[in-house]
mmCIF file of C-alpha atoms in Angstrom:
data_model
loop_
_atom_site.group_PDB
_atom_site.id
_atom_site.type_symbol
_atom_site.label_atom_id
_atom_site.label_comp_id
_atom_site.label_asym_id
_atom_site.label_seq_id
_atom_site.Cartn_x
_atom_site.Cartn_y
_atom_site.Cartn_z
ATOM 1 C CA MET W 494 -20.445 -11.941 -12.921
ATOM 2 C CA LYS W 495 -22.223 -8.642 -13.024
ATOM 3 C CA ILE W 496 -21.351 -6.647 -9.854
ATOM 4 C CA ALA W 497 -22.559 -3.166 -8.740
ATOM 5 C CA VAL W 498 -21.178 -1.136 -5.758
ATOM 6 C CA TYR W 499 -23.321 1.810 -4.651
ATOM 7 C CA MET W 500 -21.575 4.621 -2.708
ATOM 8 C CA SER W 501 -23.218 8.063 -2.408
ATOM 9 C CA ASP W 502 -21.079 11.146 -3.158
ATOM 10 C CA PHE W 503 -18.202 8.923 -4.154
ATOM 11 C CA ILE W 504 -16.596 11.424 -6.484
ATOM 12 C CA TYR W 505 -16.926 14.357 -4.007
ATOM 13 C CA LYS W 506 -15.883 13.007 -0.540
ATOM 14 C CA TYR W 507 -12.967 11.185 1.125
ATOM 15 C CA GLY W 508 -13.310 9.371 4.470
ATOM 16 C CA GLY W 509 -13.805 6.053 6.180
ATOM 17 C CA ALA W 510 -16.924 4.858 4.371
ATOM 18 C CA GLU W 511 -15.492 6.034 1.019
ATOM 19 C CA GLY W 512 -12.194 4.300 1.838
ATOM 20 C CA TYR W 513 -14.000 1.075 2.641
ATOM 21 C CA ALA W 514 -15.902 1.221 -0.652
ATOM 22 C CA ALA W 515 -12.698 1.902 -2.602
ATOM 23 C CA ASN W 516 -10.974 -1.025 -0.898
ATOM 24 C CA LEU W 517 -13.982 -3.173 -1.679
ATOM 25 C CA ILE W 518 -13.833 -2.380 -5.270
ATOM 26 C CA SER W 519 -10.060 -3.206 -5.360
ATOM 27 C CA VAL W 520 -10.634 -6.569 -3.695
ATOM 28 C CA LEU W 521 -13.618 -7.376 -5.983
ATOM 29 C CA GLN W 522 -11.266 -6.707 -8.947
ATOM 30 C CA ASN W 523 -8.846 -9.198 -7.381
ATOM 31 C CA ILE W 524 -11.609 -11.893 -6.956
ATOM 32 C CA PHE W 525 -13.337 -11.320 -10.229
ATOM 33 C CA LYS W 526 -10.340 -10.449 -12.388
ATOM 34 C CA ASN W 527 -12.037 -10.325 -15.814
ATOM 35 C CA ASP W 528 -15.401 -8.756 -14.716
ATOM 36 C CA ILE W 529 -16.406 -5.015 -14.921
ATOM 37 C CA ILE W 530 -17.304 -3.516 -11.479
ATOM 38 C CA THR W 531 -20.105 -0.881 -11.962
ATOM 39 C CA ILE W 532 -19.833 1.946 -9.440
ATOM 40 C CA ILE W 533 -23.258 3.675 -8.888
ATOM 41 C CA THR W 534 -22.977 7.153 -7.505
ATOM 42 C CA GLU W 535 -24.747 10.502 -7.445
ATOM 43 C CA CYS W 536 -23.852 13.539 -9.506
ATOM 44 C CA TYR W 537 -25.056 17.004 -8.969
ATOM 45 C CA LYS W 538 -26.128 19.534 -11.617
ATOM 46 C CA ASN W 539 -23.403 22.056 -11.156
ATOM 47 C CA ASP W 540 -20.577 19.651 -10.320
ATOM 48 C CA GLY W 541 -18.239 18.212 -12.980
ATOM 49 C CA LEU W 542 -18.081 14.499 -13.630
ATOM 50 C CA ILE W 543 -14.944 12.375 -13.900
ATOM 51 C CA THR W 544 -13.953 9.554 -16.048
ATOM 52 C CA GLU W 545 -13.080 6.077 -14.849
ATOM 53 C CA ALA W 546 -9.456 6.783 -15.168
ATOM 54 C CA GLN W 547 -9.669 9.928 -13.144
ATOM 55 C CA PHE W 548 -11.719 8.106 -10.425
ATOM 56 C CA ALA W 549 -9.231 5.287 -10.116
ATOM 57 C CA ASP W 550 -6.292 7.710 -9.865
ATOM 58 C CA LYS W 551 -8.091 9.744 -7.168
ATOM 59 C CA GLN W 552 -8.950 6.592 -5.096
ATOM 60 C CA ASN W 553 -5.487 5.017 -5.571
ATOM 61 C CA LYS W 554 -3.736 8.181 -4.377
ATOM 62 C CA ALA W 555 -6.096 8.764 -1.412
ATOM 63 C CA TYR W 556 -6.190 5.187 -0.082
ATOM 64 C CA GLY W 557 -2.914 3.590 -1.558
ATOM 65 C CA LEU W 558 -4.824 1.188 -3.817
ATOM 66 C CA GLN W 559 -4.322 -0.172 -7.370
ATOM 67 C CA ILE W 560 -7.825 0.047 -8.800
ATOM 68 C CA LYS W 561 -7.702 -0.656 -12.559
ATOM 69 C CA PRO W 562 -9.719 1.831 -14.547
ATOM 70 C CA ASP W 563 -10.203 -0.591 -17.449
ATOM 71 C CA PHE W 564 -12.313 -2.905 -15.166
ATOM 72 C CA ILE W 565 -14.717 -0.324 -13.687
ATOM 73 C CA LYS W 566 -17.628 1.586 -15.147
ATOM 74 C CA ILE W 567 -19.297 4.634 -13.320
ATOM 75 C CA ARG W 568 -23.046 4.771 -13.492
ATOM 76 C CA TYR W 569 -24.170 8.289 -12.423
ATOM 77 C CA ILE W 570 -27.569 9.032 -10.846
ATOM 78 C CA ASN W 571 -28.912 12.595 -11.093
ATOM 79 C CA ALA W 572 -29.717 13.812 -7.596
ATOM 80 C CA LYS W 573 -30.175 17.048 -5.611
ATOM 81 C CA LYS W 574 -28.088 18.033 -2.611
ATOM 82 C CA ALA W 575 -30.078 17.677 0.617
ATOM 83 C CA GLU W 576 -31.199 20.917 2.198
ATOM 84 C CA ASN W 577 -30.348 21.612 5.750
ATOM 85 C CA ILE W 578 -33.197 21.117 8.192
ATOM 86 C CA CYS W 579 -34.427 24.441 9.544
ATOM 87 C CA LYS W 580 -35.164 23.556 13.207
ATOM 88 C CA GLU W 581 -36.134 27.147 14.193
ATOM 89 C CA ASN W 582 -39.337 26.977 12.016
ATOM 90 C CA LYS W 583 -41.532 23.916 12.502
ATOM 91 C CA ILE W 584 -43.522 24.472 9.250
ATOM 92 C CA LEU W 585 -40.409 24.925 7.122
ATOM 93 C CA ASP W 586 -38.810 22.057 8.888
ATOM 94 C CA THR W 587 -41.742 19.783 8.031
ATOM 95 C CA ILE W 588 -41.706 20.921 4.432
ATOM 96 C CA GLN W 589 -37.910 20.377 4.047
ATOM 97 C CA PHE W 590 -38.235 16.904 5.645
ATOM 98 C CA ILE W 591 -40.900 15.861 3.336
ATOM 99 C CA LYS W 592 -38.775 16.988 0.320
ATOM 100 C CA ARG W 593 -35.891 14.924 1.712
ATOM 101 C CA GLN W 594 -38.151 11.976 1.957
ATOM 102 C CA ASN W 595 -39.314 12.422 -1.634
ATOM 103 C CA SER W 596 -35.697 12.723 -2.844
ATOM 104 C CA PHE W 597 -34.876 9.614 -0.887
ATOM 105 C CA LEU W 598 -37.761 7.677 -2.509
ATOM 106 C CA LYS W 599 -36.860 8.793 -6.032
ATOM 107 C CA LEU W 600 -33.247 7.725 -5.430
ATOM 108 C CA GLN W 601 -34.314 4.409 -3.924
ATOM 109 C CA LYS W 602 -36.431 3.706 -7.054
ATOM 110 C CA GLN W 603 -33.463 4.485 -9.380
ATOM 111 C CA ILE W 604 -31.198 2.197 -7.317
ATOM 112 C CA LYS W 605 -33.665 -0.616 -7.308
ATOM 113 C CA GLU W 606 -34.335 -0.311 -11.035
ATOM 114 C CA ILE W 607 -30.644 -0.147 -11.961
ATOM 115 C CA SER W 608 -29.580 -3.078 -9.657
ATOM 116 C CA LYS W 609 -32.157 -5.481 -11.227
ATOM 117 C CA THR W 610 -29.688 -6.276 -14.034
ATOM 118 C CA PHE W 611 -26.837 -7.362 -11.655
ATOM 119 C CA ASP W 612 -25.893 -10.663 -9.999
ATOM 120 C CA LEU W 613 -24.534 -8.857 -7.009
ATOM 121 C CA PHE W 614 -25.330 -5.552 -5.513
ATOM 122 C CA ILE W 615 -23.449 -4.071 -2.581
ATOM 123 C CA SER W 616 -24.537 -0.840 -0.857
ATOM 124 C CA CYS W 617 -21.750 0.874 0.989
ATOM 125 C CA VAL W 618 -23.795 3.939 1.925
ATOM 126 C CA ALA W 619 -23.214 5.279 5.417
ATOM 127 C CA ARG W 620 -26.522 7.145 5.582
ATOM 128 C CA TRP W 621 -30.151 6.095 4.879
ATOM 129 C CA SER W 622 -31.315 2.529 4.289
ATOM 130 C CA PHE W 623 -30.982 1.901 0.596
ATOM 131 C CA PHE W 624 -31.297 -1.645 -0.760
ATOM 132 C CA GLY W 625 -30.951 -3.328 -4.166
ATOM 133 C CA ASP W 626 -33.050 -5.625 -6.306
ATOM 134 C CA ALA W 627 -30.216 -7.838 -7.804
ATOM 135 C CA THR W 628 -29.933 -11.627 -7.593
ATOM 136 C CA LYS W 629 -28.027 -11.155 -4.439
ATOM 137 C CA ASN W 630 -28.057 -7.866 -2.232
ATOM 138 C CA CYS W 631 -25.713 -6.940 0.432
ATOM 139 C CA VAL W 632 -25.445 -3.872 2.746
ATOM 140 C CA ILE W 633 -22.273 -2.660 4.377
ATOM 141 C CA ILE W 634 -23.254 -1.364 7.801
ATOM 142 C CA HIS W 635 -20.860 1.252 9.025
ATOM 143 C CA PHE W 636 -23.480 2.001 11.739
ATOM 144 C CA PRO W 637 -27.217 1.119 11.536
ATOM 145 C CA LYS W 638 -29.574 4.143 11.111
ATOM 146 C CA ASP W 639 -32.785 4.268 13.167
ATOM 147 C CA ARG W 640 -35.802 2.784 11.540
ATOM 148 C CA LEU W 641 -37.574 5.560 9.544
ATOM 149 C CA SER W 642 -40.868 4.558 11.225
ATOM 150 C CA THR W 643 -39.341 5.601 14.673
ATOM 151 C CA ILE W 644 -38.787 9.229 13.510
ATOM 152 C CA PRO W 645 -41.456 11.458 15.222
ATOM 153 C CA ILE W 646 -42.483 13.351 12.092
ATOM 154 C CA ASN W 647 -43.104 9.987 10.302
ATOM 155 C CA LYS W 648 -45.421 8.962 12.967
ATOM 156 C CA LYS W 649 -47.549 12.155 12.594
ATOM 157 C CA ILE W 650 -48.004 12.410 8.850
ATOM 158 C CA PRO W 651 -50.023 9.435 7.362
ATOM 159 C CA TRP W 652 -48.069 9.489 3.995
ATOM 160 C CA CYS W 653 -44.744 9.540 5.692
ATOM 161 C CA LYS W 654 -45.905 6.851 8.175
ATOM 162 C CA LEU W 655 -46.857 4.504 5.276
ATOM 163 C CA PHE W 656 -43.673 5.208 3.388
ATOM 164 C CA ALA W 657 -41.528 4.805 6.387
ATOM 165 C CA LYS W 658 -42.891 1.393 7.351
ATOM 166 C CA LYS W 659 -42.830 0.116 3.727
ATOM 167 C CA GLN W 660 -39.110 1.193 3.459
ATOM 168 C CA ASP W 661 -38.077 -0.290 6.729
ATOM 169 C CA ASN W 662 -39.624 -3.715 5.880
ATOM 170 C CA SER W 663 -38.127 -3.609 2.392
ATOM 171 C CA PHE W 664 -34.732 -2.891 3.671
ATOM 172 C CA ALA W 665 -34.778 -5.630 6.217
ATOM 173 C CA ASN W 666 -36.392 -8.331 4.010
ATOM 174 C CA SER W 667 -34.938 -7.550 0.651
ATOM 175 C CA THR W 668 -31.329 -7.590 1.858
ATOM 176 C CA ASP W 669 -29.711 -10.989 1.667
ATOM 177 C CA LEU W 670 -26.764 -10.223 3.874
ATOM 178 C CA PHE W 671 -25.810 -7.367 6.216
ATOM 179 C CA ILE W 672 -22.094 -6.843 6.767
ATOM 180 C CA PRO W 673 -21.405 -4.865 9.937
ATOM 181 C CA ASN W 674 -17.826 -3.344 10.244
ATOM 182 C CA SER W 675 -17.380 -4.512 13.826
ATOM 183 C CA GLU W 676 -18.944 -6.508 16.591
ATOM 184 C CA PHE W 677 -19.894 -3.183 18.106
ATOM 185 C CA THR W 678 -21.883 -2.301 14.976
ATOM 186 C CA SER W 679 -23.359 -5.772 14.691
ATOM 187 C CA TYR W 680 -24.750 -5.422 18.247
ATOM 188 C CA TRP W 681 -26.594 -2.242 17.408
ATOM 189 C CA LEU W 682 -27.796 -3.633 14.092
ATOM 190 C CA THR W 683 -29.651 -6.279 16.136
ATOM 191 C CA GLN W 684 -30.955 -3.763 18.675
ATOM 192 C CA LYS W 685 -32.269 -1.414 15.964
ATOM 193 C CA TRP W 686 -33.456 -3.755 13.341
ATOM 194 C CA GLN W 687 -33.720 -7.189 14.998
ATOM 195 C CA ILE W 688 -31.568 -8.764 12.196
ATOM 196 C CA SER W 689 -30.962 -12.432 12.952
ATOM 197 C CA ASP W 690 -27.429 -13.878 13.116
ATOM 198 C CA ASP W 691 -27.887 -15.938 9.935
ATOM 199 C CA LYS W 692 -28.440 -12.675 7.946
ATOM 200 C CA LYS W 693 -25.380 -10.837 9.118
ATOM 201 C CA CYS W 694 -21.675 -11.440 9.190
ATOM 202 C CA VAL W 695 -18.915 -9.030 10.634
ATOM 203 C CA LEU W 696 -16.264 -8.020 8.181
ATOM 204 C CA TYR W 697 -13.668 -5.598 9.548
ATOM 205 C CA PRO W 698 -12.618 -2.944 7.072
ATOM 206 C CA PRO W 699 -9.440 -3.560 5.108
ATOM 207 C CA VAL W 700 -6.726 -1.188 6.290
ATOM 208 C CA THR W 701 -3.787 -0.352 4.086
ATOM 209 C CA PRO W 702 -0.677 -0.630 6.296
ATOM 210 C CA VAL W 703 1.704 2.294 6.411
ATOM 211 C CA SER W 704 4.650 1.449 4.179
ATOM 212 C CA THR W 705 6.781 4.529 5.072
ATOM 213 C CA LYS W 706 9.518 3.641 7.596
ATOM 214 C CA SER W 707 11.470 5.910 9.954
ATOM 215 C CA GLU W 708 14.938 5.268 11.212
ATOM 216 C CA LYS W 709 13.953 6.807 14.599
ATOM 217 C CA LYS W 710 10.608 7.659 16.270
ATOM 218 C CA ARG W 711 10.216 11.184 17.627
ATOM 219 C CA ASN W 712 8.507 12.168 20.900
ATOM 220 C CA GLN W 713 5.528 12.905 18.855
ATOM 221 C CA ILE W 714 1.814 12.312 19.492
ATOM 222 C CA PHE W 715 -0.259 11.995 16.279
ATOM 223 C CA VAL W 716 -4.004 12.646 15.791
ATOM 224 C CA CYS W 717 -5.130 11.679 12.311
ATOM 225 C CA SER W 718 -8.794 12.243 11.534
ATOM 226 C CA ARG W 719 -11.252 14.074 9.468
ATOM 227 C CA ILE W 720 -11.202 17.461 11.274
ATOM 228 C CA GLU W 721 -14.672 18.061 12.539
ATOM 229 C CA SER W 722 -16.444 18.571 15.854
ATOM 230 C CA THR W 723 -17.597 14.999 16.386
ATOM 231 C CA LYS W 724 -13.989 13.864 16.457
ATOM 232 C CA LYS W 725 -13.387 15.841 19.741
ATOM 233 C CA ILE W 726 -10.030 17.084 18.534
ATOM 234 C CA ASP W 727 -10.621 20.350 20.612
ATOM 235 C CA LEU W 728 -10.638 18.212 23.803
ATOM 236 C CA LEU W 729 -7.370 16.426 22.797
ATOM 237 C CA LEU W 730 -5.717 19.826 22.305
ATOM 238 C CA LYS W 731 -6.943 20.900 25.637
ATOM 239 C CA ALA W 732 -5.690 17.673 27.288
ATOM 240 C CA PHE W 733 -2.318 18.323 25.696
ATOM 241 C CA GLU W 734 -2.200 21.849 26.948
ATOM 242 C CA SER W 735 -3.084 20.786 30.556
ATOM 243 C CA SER W 736 0.196 18.794 30.924
ATOM 244 C CA GLU W 737 3.393 20.769 31.243
ATOM 245 C CA PHE W 738 5.328 17.498 30.912
ATOM 246 C CA LEU W 739 3.830 16.680 27.562
ATOM 247 C CA LYS W 740 4.352 20.235 26.244
ATOM 248 C CA GLN W 741 7.955 20.120 27.265
ATOM 249 C CA ASN W 742 8.760 16.628 26.089
ATOM 250 C CA CYS W 743 6.430 15.996 23.169
ATOM 251 C CA THR W 744 4.967 17.517 20.024
ATOM 252 C CA LEU W 745 1.322 17.125 19.186
ATOM 253 C CA VAL W 746 0.479 16.792 15.435
ATOM 254 C CA VAL W 747 -3.042 16.876 13.982
ATOM 255 C CA ALA W 748 -3.674 16.007 10.407
ATOM 256 C CA GLY W 749 -6.711 15.496 8.278
ATOM 257 C CA SER W 750 -9.285 16.803 5.887
ATOM 258 C CA ILE W 751 -11.111 20.059 6.694
ATOM 259 C CA LYS W 752 -13.553 19.960 3.739
ATOM 260 C CA GLY W 753 -16.999 20.994 4.942
ATOM 261 C CA GLU W 754 -15.839 22.704 8.123
ATOM 262 C CA SER W 755 -16.087 26.430 8.632
ATOM 263 C CA LYS W 756 -13.111 28.686 8.722
ATOM 264 C CA GLU W 757 -14.115 29.814 12.194
ATOM 265 C CA TYR W 758 -14.013 26.307 13.568
ATOM 266 C CA ILE W 759 -10.504 25.604 12.048
ATOM 267 C CA GLU W 760 -9.213 28.820 13.552
ATOM 268 C CA SER W 761 -10.708 28.061 16.906
ATOM 269 C CA ILE W 762 -9.055 24.714 17.304
ATOM 270 C CA GLN W 763 -5.634 26.158 16.233
ATOM 271 C CA LYS W 764 -5.911 28.653 19.035
ATOM 272 C CA ILE W 765 -6.375 26.025 21.771
ATOM 273 C CA SER W 766 -2.763 24.724 21.436
ATOM 274 C CA PRO W 767 -0.321 27.177 19.854
ATOM 275 C CA SER W 768 2.479 24.579 20.002
ATOM 276 C CA ALA W 769 0.559 21.971 18.166
ATOM 277 C CA LYS W 770 1.314 21.417 14.441
ATOM 278 C CA PHE W 771 -1.524 21.140 11.949
ATOM 279 C CA TYR W 772 -1.557 19.567 8.547
ATOM 280 C CA PHE W 773 -4.696 20.180 6.573
ATOM 281 C CA GLU W 774 -5.584 18.122 3.424
ATOM 282 C CA PRO W 775 -2.399 16.136 3.669
ATOM 283 C CA SER W 776 -1.385 13.719 0.986
ATOM 284 C CA ARG W 777 -1.062 10.041 1.671
ATOM 285 C CA GLU W 778 2.728 10.301 1.615
ATOM 286 C CA GLU W 779 2.549 13.133 4.223
ATOM 287 C CA ILE W 780 0.209 11.167 6.483
ATOM 288 C CA GLU W 781 2.425 7.944 6.240
ATOM 289 C CA LYS W 782 5.505 10.072 7.132
ATOM 290 C CA LEU W 783 3.754 11.413 10.253
ATOM 291 C CA TYR W 784 2.659 7.878 11.239
ATOM 292 C CA ALA W 785 6.114 6.576 10.818
ATOM 293 C CA GLU W 786 7.869 9.240 12.892
ATOM 294 C CA SER W 787 5.167 9.345 15.830
ATOM 295 C CA GLU W 788 5.583 7.257 18.958
ATOM 296 C CA ILE W 789 1.969 7.646 20.181
ATOM 297 C CA PHE W 790 -1.563 7.824 18.548
ATOM 298 C CA TRP W 791 -4.560 9.565 20.278
ATOM 299 C CA HIS W 792 -8.265 9.070 19.533
ATOM 300 C CA ALA W 793 -11.236 10.561 21.377
ATOM 301 C CA LYS W 794 -14.388 10.204 19.359
ATOM 302 C CA GLY W 795 -17.265 9.373 21.671
ATOM 303 C CA ILE W 796 -16.178 11.231 24.816
ATOM 304 C CA ASN W 797 -19.039 12.906 26.508
ATOM 305 C CA GLU W 798 -21.484 11.122 24.218
ATOM 306 C CA GLU W 799 -24.238 8.712 25.207
ATOM 307 C CA ASN W 800 -25.619 7.966 21.680
ATOM 308 C CA PRO W 801 -23.576 5.145 20.126
ATOM 309 C CA LEU W 802 -23.959 6.824 16.712
ATOM 310 C CA TYR W 803 -21.398 9.325 17.809
ATOM 311 C CA PHE W 804 -18.704 6.617 18.888
ATOM 312 C CA GLU W 805 -16.037 5.412 16.495
ATOM 313 C CA HIS W 806 -17.634 2.321 15.011
ATOM 314 C CA PHE W 807 -14.378 0.731 13.938
ATOM 315 C CA GLY W 808 -11.198 2.878 13.863
ATOM 316 C CA ILE W 809 -9.348 2.679 10.546
ATOM 317 C CA THR W 810 -6.804 5.408 11.545
ATOM 318 C CA THR W 811 -6.073 3.571 14.727
ATOM 319 C CA VAL W 812 -5.119 0.454 12.884
ATOM 320 C CA GLU W 813 -3.061 2.539 10.389
ATOM 321 C CA ALA W 814 -1.114 4.051 13.349
ATOM 322 C CA MET W 815 -0.579 0.665 14.841
ATOM 323 C CA SER W 816 0.807 -0.672 11.510
ATOM 324 C CA ALA W 817 3.465 2.095 11.695
ATOM 325 C CA GLY W 818 4.438 1.189 15.214
ATOM 326 C CA CYS W 819 2.513 3.906 16.977
ATOM 327 C CA VAL W 820 1.251 2.981 20.400
ATOM 328 C CA PRO W 821 -2.519 3.623 20.425
ATOM 329 C CA ILE W 822 -3.970 5.407 23.504
ATOM 330 C CA VAL W 823 -7.651 5.587 22.628
ATOM 331 C CA ILE W 824 -11.092 6.123 24.236
ATOM 332 C CA ASN W 825 -12.618 2.965 25.755
ATOM 333 C CA LYS W 826 -15.718 3.094 23.561
ATOM 334 C CA GLY W 827 -17.059 1.649 20.301
ATOM 335 C CA GLY W 828 -14.981 -0.227 17.909
ATOM 336 C CA GLN W 829 -11.742 0.914 19.580
ATOM 337 C CA LYS W 830 -12.317 -1.708 22.313
ATOM 338 C CA GLU W 831 -12.057 -4.501 19.785
ATOM 339 C CA ILE W 832 -8.889 -3.140 18.190
ATOM 340 C CA VAL W 833 -6.655 -2.183 21.094
ATOM 341 C CA ASN W 834 -5.793 -4.617 23.832
ATOM 342 C CA ASP W 835 -3.260 -4.564 26.741
ATOM 343 C CA SER W 836 -0.521 -6.077 24.632
ATOM 344 C CA CYS W 837 -0.328 -3.164 22.252
ATOM 345 C CA GLY W 838 -1.763 0.004 23.853
ATOM 346 C CA PHE W 839 -4.139 1.587 26.321
ATOM 347 C CA LYS W 840 -7.753 2.547 26.589
ATOM 348 C CA TRP W 841 -8.944 5.527 28.752
ATOM 349 C CA ASN W 842 -12.343 6.734 30.103
ATOM 350 C CA THR W 843 -11.368 10.308 31.028
ATOM 351 C CA LEU W 844 -9.049 12.994 29.638
ATOM 352 C CA GLU W 845 -7.177 12.919 32.962
ATOM 353 C CA GLU W 846 -6.508 9.218 32.447
ATOM 354 C CA LEU W 847 -5.413 9.884 28.853
ATOM 355 C CA VAL W 848 -2.806 12.480 30.054
ATOM 356 C CA SER W 849 -1.640 10.167 32.862
ATOM 357 C CA LEU W 850 -1.186 7.156 30.643
ATOM 358 C CA THR W 851 0.657 9.176 28.093
ATOM 359 C CA GLU W 852 2.978 10.861 30.535
ATOM 360 C CA ASN W 853 3.936 7.465 32.054
ATOM 361 C CA LEU W 854 4.524 5.985 28.695
ATOM 362 C CA VAL W 855 6.787 8.802 27.501
ATOM 363 C CA LYS W 856 8.899 8.249 30.549
ATOM 364 C CA ASN W 857 9.390 4.528 29.748
ATOM 365 C CA HIS W 858 10.970 4.111 26.260
ATOM 366 C CA ASP W 859 11.376 0.379 26.745
ATOM 367 C CA LYS W 860 7.659 -0.020 27.232
ATOM 368 C CA ILE W 861 7.084 1.920 24.148
ATOM 369 C CA ALA W 862 9.325 -0.270 22.054
ATOM 370 C CA GLU W 863 7.490 -3.416 23.453
ATOM 371 C CA LEU W 864 4.039 -2.001 22.724
ATOM 372 C CA SER W 865 5.076 -0.625 19.313
ATOM 373 C CA LYS W 866 6.241 -4.000 18.209
ATOM 374 C CA ASN W 867 3.027 -5.682 19.365
ATOM 375 C CA ALA W 868 0.818 -2.945 17.722
ATOM 376 C CA ILE W 869 2.439 -3.862 14.359
ATOM 377 C CA ILE W 870 1.684 -7.546 14.865
ATOM 378 C CA ARG W 871 -1.921 -6.920 15.938
ATOM 379 C CA SER W 872 -2.591 -4.594 13.036
ATOM 380 C CA GLU W 873 -2.130 -7.492 10.676
ATOM 381 C CA LEU W 874 -5.486 -8.780 11.705
ATOM 382 C CA TYR W 875 -6.998 -6.051 9.670
ATOM 383 C CA THR W 876 -4.971 -6.142 6.454
ATOM 384 C CA LYS W 877 -6.424 -6.073 2.913
ATOM 385 C CA GLN W 878 -5.147 -9.747 2.669
ATOM 386 C CA SER W 879 -7.223 -10.705 5.765
ATOM 387 C CA PHE W 880 -10.227 -8.767 4.479
ATOM 388 C CA GLU W 881 -10.095 -10.474 1.009
ATOM 389 C CA LYS W 882 -9.907 -13.905 2.651
ATOM 390 C CA GLN W 883 -12.904 -13.302 4.853
ATOM 391 C CA PHE W 884 -14.850 -11.645 1.931
ATOM 392 C CA ARG W 885 -14.215 -14.727 -0.281
ATOM 393 C CA LYS W 886 -15.588 -16.941 2.477
ATOM 394 C CA ILE W 887 -18.676 -14.724 2.856
ATOM 395 C CA LEU W 888 -19.397 -14.775 -0.867
ATOM 396 C CA LYS W 889 -19.176 -18.588 -0.883
ATOM 397 C CA ASP W 890 -20.660 -19.503 2.461
ATOM 398 C CA LYS W 891 -23.213 -16.854 3.005
ATOM 399 C CA LEU W 892 -24.267 -15.882 -0.489
ATOM 400 C CA GLY W 893 -23.533 -19.171 -2.420
ATOM 401 C CA ILE W 894 -21.386 -17.395 -5.027
ATOM 402 C CA ASP W 895 -18.629 -19.410 -6.671
ATOM 403 C CA VAL W 896 -15.258 -17.821 -6.149
ATOM 404 C CA ALA W 897 -12.211 -18.811 -8.090
ATOM 405 C CA GLN W 898 -9.185 -19.405 -5.991
#
């Protein structure tokens, strides 16, 4: 079985989409034990490449996996980093947009040509609408992008209009199966692309449970996320500061990657809550320790947003927290609504509600113990074992691929 997995910037970034792709590779190795999994990814002119052994080591450490370097092959595609759109100058904006379209088209052609030699091609890219030309082609949908033909500039420029319409049709028609990461994402895939039910199948991301244990939980609230403005961490810090009770009885801990964020932004959020503790670029071991010793987990992405693109489309860190016995108190939006139910945690609509729910829970340790136990049980719905079982079923039932048991 010749299998290729495409993930953009795989050797440069770590996050939810990258973690999904890494887990997928690990599971594919488990299913197709003697086959080489080819990883297609970009490389940039001035950035160093890495070997298969280095790649496996980095992914294994980042996501707690056991990818075997002897059964992967990295296929690099030369690419240029996208320029930022200059919104202040319409002419420059248009020129840069056309350049991005050209780069996209060249990259799509490379991917299509490379994928022709494979039996199964899986695109895990979170951005754009790439598709393959293998015998069977799948696209992992973290959240569906808008059709290119709906972008205003594509409607105005004839060449762009033609390109956009062709690309949209090819993406929808050349893909054998779309795999959304949640029912929330599946709904929006239908809304944006009118994909029929027979061409899509929800597959929740595989979440590596926290293995680190703690003899005793602390009165600690944990926020684990890539540290960027869309995650609304600043609002969580302000919510914590608004409660004298929480400040006196709990510790707020924020941990995550700060790559790509400005020094000014990082300094600004640290000033919001002087009592909060921050862990930047923590190792997996450090994150697991923080999960294990925390009683409560907070998540706020999507607050004050109307566009579903800016909601949490699944919630990997929420499931990780639950597997460690943290009680999730998360925003009542996006994929979080599917993960958390009344037996294991709470969902809130306003920051005031978040603070109130947290204060009441901290005052009731028996309730924390009950919810903590149930959170661990519910997290088992999203394990790697469950993912592999469902993925085997998809390969067999949806794609007609023989899978050895």
